[in-house]
Structure formats: C-alpha cells, structure tokens
Amino acid sequence: GNGYATEAAAGALADAWLHSEVQRILAYTTADNYRSQRVIARLGLRREPELDFVSAKGWRGLTWVADRPNGRS
C-alpha cells in the first residue's frame, strides 16, 4: 500500500494519548487480516494473546495493546 492506513492510525493513536487520560488502548483484528496486523505492529502495539476472543459469529479476534507512553498523563 501507500502507508495511508498506518499514517491515519498513528494520528488517531497520538490524538487519543493527547486528548484522553486512558492508560491503555486496545486494537482488534481477525486472525486472517495480515495487512491490519502489520499496521498495528508498525504502530508499536504488542500482541496480548490472553485477550483474544471468538465473536458471536464465530470469527477469531486477535488483541493488541498500546500502553500510555512514559511521561504523559
């Protein structure tokens, strides 16, 4: 791709840290959506397999986590 998804997601993540007091942000993707998984990984989120789930419709969701960067509250 052209990096638009990564650029947009990075902006959304930065905005969330700037304008909220949340300490963690979660991202979800399906197990077969490799492009989204690469975007999420590029943003520095880490996989948290213990938070994975199966939806009511039967698809497997993968969970990724970003913790608030140090020095920001």
CSV table of N, CA, C and O in Angstrom, one decimal:
chain,number,residue,atom,x,y,z
A,1,GLY,N,0.8,-1.2,0.0
A,1,GLY,CA,0.0,0.0,0.0
A,1,GLY,C,0.9,1.2,0.0
A,1,GLY,O,2.1,1.2,-0.2
A,2,ASN,N,0.2,2.3,0.2
A,2,ASN,CA,0.8,3.6,0.2
A,2,ASN,C,1.1,4.2,1.6
A,2,ASN,O,1.6,5.3,1.8
A,3,GLY,N,0.8,3.4,2.6
A,3,GLY,CA,1.0,3.8,4.0
A,3,GLY,C,0.0,4.7,4.6
A,3,GLY,O,0.1,5.2,5.7
A,4,TYR,N,-1.2,4.8,3.9
A,4,TYR,CA,-2.2,5.7,4.4
A,4,TYR,C,-2.9,5.1,5.7
A,4,TYR,O,-3.2,5.9,6.6
A,5,ALA,N,-3.0,3.8,5.7
A,5,ALA,CA,-3.6,3.2,6.9
A,5,ALA,C,-2.7,3.4,8.2
A,5,ALA,O,-3.2,3.8,9.2
A,6,THR,N,-1.5,3.2,8.0
A,6,THR,CA,-0.5,3.4,9.1
A,6,THR,C,-0.5,4.9,9.5
A,6,THR,O,-0.5,5.2,10.7
A,7,GLU,N,-0.5,5.8,8.5
A,7,GLU,CA,-0.4,7.2,8.9
A,7,GLU,C,-1.7,7.7,9.6
A,7,GLU,O,-1.6,8.4,10.6
A,8,ALA,N,-2.8,7.2,9.1
A,8,ALA,CA,-4.1,7.6,9.8
A,8,ALA,C,-4.2,7.0,11.2
A,8,ALA,O,-4.6,7.7,12.1
A,9,ALA,N,-3.8,5.7,11.3
A,9,ALA,CA,-3.9,5.1,12.6
A,9,ALA,C,-2.9,5.7,13.6
A,9,ALA,O,-3.2,5.9,14.8
A,10,ALA,N,-1.7,6.1,13.1
A,10,ALA,CA,-0.7,6.8,14.0
A,10,ALA,C,-1.3,8.1,14.5
A,10,ALA,O,-1.1,8.5,15.7
A,11,GLY,N,-1.9,8.8,13.6
A,11,GLY,CA,-2.6,10.1,14.0
A,11,GLY,C,-3.7,9.9,15.0
A,11,GLY,O,-3.8,10.6,16.0
A,12,ALA,N,-4.5,8.9,14.8
A,12,ALA,CA,-5.6,8.6,15.8
A,12,ALA,C,-5.0,8.2,17.1
A,12,ALA,O,-5.5,8.6,18.2
A,13,LEU,N,-3.9,7.4,17.1
A,13,LEU,CA,-3.3,7.0,18.4
A,13,LEU,C,-2.7,8.2,19.1
A,13,LEU,O,-2.9,8.4,20.3
A,14,ALA,N,-2.0,9.0,18.4
A,14,ALA,CA,-1.4,10.2,19.0
A,14,ALA,C,-2.5,11.1,19.6
A,14,ALA,O,-2.3,11.7,20.7
A,15,ASP,N,-3.6,11.3,18.8
A,15,ASP,CA,-4.7,12.1,19.3
A,15,ASP,C,-5.3,11.6,20.6
A,15,ASP,O,-5.6,12.3,21.5
A,16,ALA,N,-5.4,10.3,20.6
A,16,ALA,CA,-6.0,9.6,21.8
A,16,ALA,C,-5.1,9.9,23.0
A,16,ALA,O,-5.7,10.2,24.1
A,17,TRP,N,-3.8,9.7,22.9
A,17,TRP,CA,-2.9,10.0,24.0
A,17,TRP,C,-3.0,11.5,24.4
A,17,TRP,O,-3.0,11.8,25.6
A,18,LEU,N,-3.1,12.3,23.5
A,18,LEU,CA,-3.1,13.8,23.8
A,18,LEU,C,-4.4,14.3,24.4
A,18,LEU,O,-4.4,15.1,25.3
A,19,HIS,N,-5.5,13.7,24.0
A,19,HIS,CA,-6.8,14.2,24.4
A,19,HIS,C,-7.6,13.3,25.4
A,19,HIS,O,-8.8,13.6,25.6
A,20,SER,N,-7.0,12.3,25.9
A,20,SER,CA,-7.7,11.5,26.9
A,20,SER,C,-6.7,11.1,28.0
A,20,SER,O,-5.5,11.3,27.9
A,21,GLU,N,-7.2,10.5,29.0
A,21,GLU,CA,-6.4,10.1,30.1
A,21,GLU,C,-6.3,8.6,30.2
A,21,GLU,O,-5.8,8.0,31.2
A,22,VAL,N,-6.7,7.9,29.2
A,22,VAL,CA,-6.7,6.4,29.2
A,22,VAL,C,-5.2,5.9,29.3
A,22,VAL,O,-4.3,6.6,28.8
A,23,GLN,N,-5.0,4.8,30.0
A,23,GLN,CA,-3.7,4.3,30.1
A,23,GLN,C,-3.3,3.2,29.1
A,23,GLN,O,-2.2,2.9,28.9
A,24,ARG,N,-4.4,2.6,28.5
A,24,ARG,CA,-4.2,1.6,27.5
A,24,ARG,C,-5.2,1.7,26.4
A,24,ARG,O,-6.3,2.1,26.6
A,25,ILE,N,-4.7,1.4,25.2
A,25,ILE,CA,-5.6,1.4,24.0
A,25,ILE,C,-5.5,0.0,23.4
A,25,ILE,O,-4.4,-0.6,23.3
A,26,LEU,N,-6.6,-0.6,23.1
A,26,LEU,CA,-6.7,-1.9,22.5
A,26,LEU,C,-7.0,-1.8,21.0
A,26,LEU,O,-7.8,-0.9,20.6
A,27,ALA,N,-6.5,-2.7,20.3
A,27,ALA,CA,-6.8,-2.8,18.8
A,27,ALA,C,-7.2,-4.3,18.6
A,27,ALA,O,-6.6,-5.2,19.2
A,28,TYR,N,-8.1,-4.5,17.7
A,28,TYR,CA,-8.5,-5.8,17.3
A,28,TYR,C,-8.4,-6.0,15.8
A,28,TYR,O,-8.7,-5.1,15.1
A,29,THR,N,-8.2,-7.3,15.5
A,29,THR,CA,-8.2,-7.7,14.1
A,29,THR,C,-8.5,-9.1,14.0
A,29,THR,O,-8.3,-9.9,14.9
A,30,THR,N,-9.0,-9.6,12.8
A,30,THR,CA,-9.2,-11.0,12.6
A,30,THR,C,-7.9,-11.7,12.4
A,30,THR,O,-6.9,-11.1,12.0
A,31,ALA,N,-7.9,-13.0,12.7
A,31,ALA,CA,-6.6,-13.8,12.6
A,31,ALA,C,-6.1,-13.8,11.1
A,31,ALA,O,-4.9,-14.0,10.9
A,32,ASP,N,-7.0,-13.7,10.1
A,32,ASP,CA,-6.5,-13.8,8.8
A,32,ASP,C,-6.3,-12.4,8.1
A,32,ASP,O,-6.0,-12.3,6.9
A,33,ASN,N,-6.4,-11.3,8.8
A,33,ASN,CA,-6.2,-10.0,8.3
A,33,ASN,C,-4.7,-9.6,8.5
A,33,ASN,O,-4.4,-8.8,9.4
A,34,TYR,N,-3.8,-10.1,7.7
A,34,TYR,CA,-2.4,-9.9,7.9
A,34,TYR,C,-2.0,-8.4,7.6
A,34,TYR,O,-1.0,-7.9,8.3
A,35,ARG,N,-2.6,-7.7,6.7
A,35,ARG,CA,-2.3,-6.3,6.5
A,35,ARG,C,-2.6,-5.5,7.7
A,35,ARG,O,-1.7,-4.6,8.1
A,36,SER,N,-3.7,-5.7,8.3
A,36,SER,CA,-4.0,-4.9,9.5
A,36,SER,C,-3.1,-5.3,10.6
A,36,SER,O,-2.7,-4.4,11.4
A,37,GLN,N,-2.7,-6.5,10.7
A,37,GLN,CA,-1.8,-6.9,11.8
A,37,GLN,C,-0.4,-6.2,11.6
A,37,GLN,O,0.2,-5.8,12.6
A,38,ARG,N,0.0,-6.1,10.3
A,38,ARG,CA,1.3,-5.4,10.1
A,38,ARG,C,1.2,-3.9,10.5
A,38,ARG,O,2.1,-3.3,11.0
A,39,VAL,N,0.1,-3.3,10.1
A,39,VAL,CA,-0.1,-1.8,10.5
A,39,VAL,C,-0.1,-1.7,12.0
A,39,VAL,O,0.6,-0.8,12.6
A,40,ILE,N,-0.8,-2.5,12.7
A,40,ILE,CA,-0.9,-2.5,14.2
A,40,ILE,C,0.5,-2.7,14.8
A,40,ILE,O,1.0,-1.9,15.7
A,41,ALA,N,1.3,-3.6,14.3
A,41,ALA,CA,2.6,-3.9,14.7
A,41,ALA,C,3.5,-2.7,14.5
A,41,ALA,O,4.4,-2.3,15.3
A,42,ARG,N,3.4,-2.1,13.3
A,42,ARG,CA,4.2,-0.9,12.9
A,42,ARG,C,4.0,0.3,13.9
A,42,ARG,O,4.9,1.1,14.1
A,43,LEU,N,2.8,0.3,14.5
A,43,LEU,CA,2.5,1.4,15.4
A,43,LEU,C,3.1,1.1,16.8
A,43,LEU,O,3.0,1.9,17.7
A,44,GLY,N,3.6,-0.1,17.0
A,44,GLY,CA,4.3,-0.4,18.2
A,44,GLY,C,3.4,-1.1,19.2
A,44,GLY,O,3.8,-1.3,20.4
A,45,LEU,N,2.2,-1.5,18.8
A,45,LEU,CA,1.3,-2.2,19.7
A,45,LEU,C,1.9,-3.6,19.9
A,45,LEU,O,2.5,-4.2,19.0
A,46,ARG,N,1.6,-4.3,21.0
A,46,ARG,CA,2.1,-5.6,21.2
A,46,ARG,C,0.9,-6.6,21.3
A,46,ARG,O,-0.2,-6.2,21.8
A,47,ARG,N,1.1,-7.8,20.9
A,47,ARG,CA,0.1,-8.8,20.9
A,47,ARG,C,-0.2,-9.2,22.4
A,47,ARG,O,0.8,-9.4,23.1
A,48,GLU,N,-1.4,-9.4,22.7
A,48,GLU,CA,-1.8,-9.9,24.0
A,48,GLU,C,-2.7,-11.1,23.8
A,48,GLU,O,-4.0,-11.0,23.8
A,49,PRO,N,-2.2,-12.3,23.5
A,49,PRO,CA,-3.0,-13.5,23.1
A,49,PRO,C,-4.0,-13.9,24.2
A,49,PRO,O,-5.1,-14.4,23.9
A,50,GLU,N,-3.7,-13.6,25.5
A,50,GLU,CA,-4.7,-13.9,26.5
A,50,GLU,C,-6.0,-13.1,26.4
A,50,GLU,O,-7.0,-13.5,27.1
A,51,LEU,N,-6.0,-12.0,25.7
A,51,LEU,CA,-7.2,-11.2,25.5
A,51,LEU,C,-7.9,-11.5,24.2
A,51,LEU,O,-8.9,-10.9,23.9
A,52,ASP,N,-7.4,-12.5,23.4
A,52,ASP,CA,-8.0,-12.9,22.1
A,52,ASP,C,-9.4,-13.4,22.5
A,52,ASP,O,-9.7,-13.8,23.6
A,53,PHE,N,-10.3,-13.5,21.5
A,53,PHE,CA,-11.7,-13.9,21.7
A,53,PHE,C,-12.2,-14.5,20.4
A,53,PHE,O,-11.7,-14.4,19.4
A,54,VAL,N,-13.4,-15.1,20.6
A,54,VAL,CA,-14.2,-15.6,19.5
A,54,VAL,C,-15.5,-14.9,19.5
A,54,VAL,O,-16.2,-14.8,20.5
A,55,SER,N,-15.8,-14.3,18.4
A,55,SER,CA,-17.0,-13.5,18.3
A,55,SER,C,-18.3,-14.3,18.3
A,55,SER,O,-18.2,-15.6,18.1
A,56,ALA,N,-19.4,-13.7,18.5
A,56,ALA,CA,-20.7,-14.4,18.5
A,56,ALA,C,-20.9,-15.1,17.1
A,56,ALA,O,-21.6,-16.1,17.0
A,57,LYS,N,-20.3,-14.5,16.1
A,57,LYS,CA,-20.5,-15.1,14.7
A,57,LYS,C,-19.4,-16.1,14.4
A,57,LYS,O,-19.4,-16.6,13.3
A,58,GLY,N,-18.5,-16.3,15.3
A,58,GLY,CA,-17.5,-17.4,15.2
A,58,GLY,C,-16.2,-17.1,14.7
A,58,GLY,O,-15.3,-17.9,14.5
A,59,TRP,N,-15.9,-15.8,14.4
A,59,TRP,CA,-14.6,-15.4,13.9
A,59,TRP,C,-13.7,-15.2,15.1
A,59,TRP,O,-14.1,-14.7,16.2
A,60,ARG,N,-12.4,-15.4,14.9
A,60,ARG,CA,-11.4,-15.3,16.0
A,60,ARG,C,-10.8,-13.9,15.9
A,60,ARG,O,-10.3,-13.4,14.9
A,61,GLY,N,-10.9,-13.2,17.0
A,61,GLY,CA,-10.3,-11.8,17.1
A,61,GLY,C,-9.0,-11.9,17.9
A,61,GLY,O,-8.8,-12.5,18.9
A,62,LEU,N,-8.0,-11.2,17.3
A,62,LEU,CA,-6.7,-11.0,17.9
A,62,LEU,C,-6.6,-9.6,18.6
A,62,LEU,O,-7.2,-8.7,18.1
A,63,THR,N,-6.0,-9.6,19.8
A,63,THR,CA,-6.0,-8.4,20.6
A,63,THR,C,-4.5,-7.8,20.6
A,63,THR,O,-3.6,-8.6,20.9
A,64,TRP,N,-4.4,-6.5,20.5
A,64,TRP,CA,-3.1,-5.8,20.5
A,64,TRP,C,-3.3,-4.7,21.5
A,64,TRP,O,-4.4,-4.1,21.7
A,65,VAL,N,-2.2,-4.3,22.2
A,65,VAL,CA,-2.3,-3.3,23.3
A,65,VAL,C,-1.2,-2.3,23.1
A,65,VAL,O,0.0,-2.6,22.8
A,66,ALA,N,-1.6,-1.0,23.4
A,66,ALA,CA,-0.6,0.1,23.5
A,66,ALA,C,-0.8,0.7,24.9
A,66,ALA,O,-1.9,1.0,25.3
A,67,ASP,N,0.3,0.8,25.6
A,67,ASP,CA,0.3,1.4,26.9
A,67,ASP,C,0.7,2.9,26.7
A,67,ASP,O,1.5,3.2,25.9
A,68,ARG,N,0.1,3.7,27.6
A,68,ARG,CA,0.4,5.2,27.5
A,68,ARG,C,2.0,5.4,27.6
A,68,ARG,O,2.6,4.8,28.4
A,69,PRO,N,2.5,6.1,26.7
A,69,PRO,CA,3.9,6.4,26.7
A,69,PRO,C,4.3,7.1,28.0
A,69,PRO,O,3.6,7.8,28.6
A,70,ASN,N,5.5,6.8,28.4
A,70,ASN,CA,6.1,7.4,29.7
A,70,ASN,C,6.1,8.9,29.6
A,70,ASN,O,6.3,9.4,28.5
A,71,GLY,N,5.9,9.5,30.7
A,71,GLY,CA,5.9,11.0,30.7
A,71,GLY,C,4.7,11.7,30.3
A,71,GLY,O,4.6,12.9,30.2
A,72,ARG,N,3.6,10.9,29.9
A,72,ARG,CA,2.4,11.5,29.5
A,72,ARG,C,1.3,11.1,30.5
A,72,ARG,O,1.2,9.9,30.9
A,73,SER,N,0.4,12.0,30.8
A,73,SER,CA,-0.7,11.6,31.7
A,73,SER,C,-2.0,12.2,31.2
A,73,SER,O,-2.0,12.9,30.2
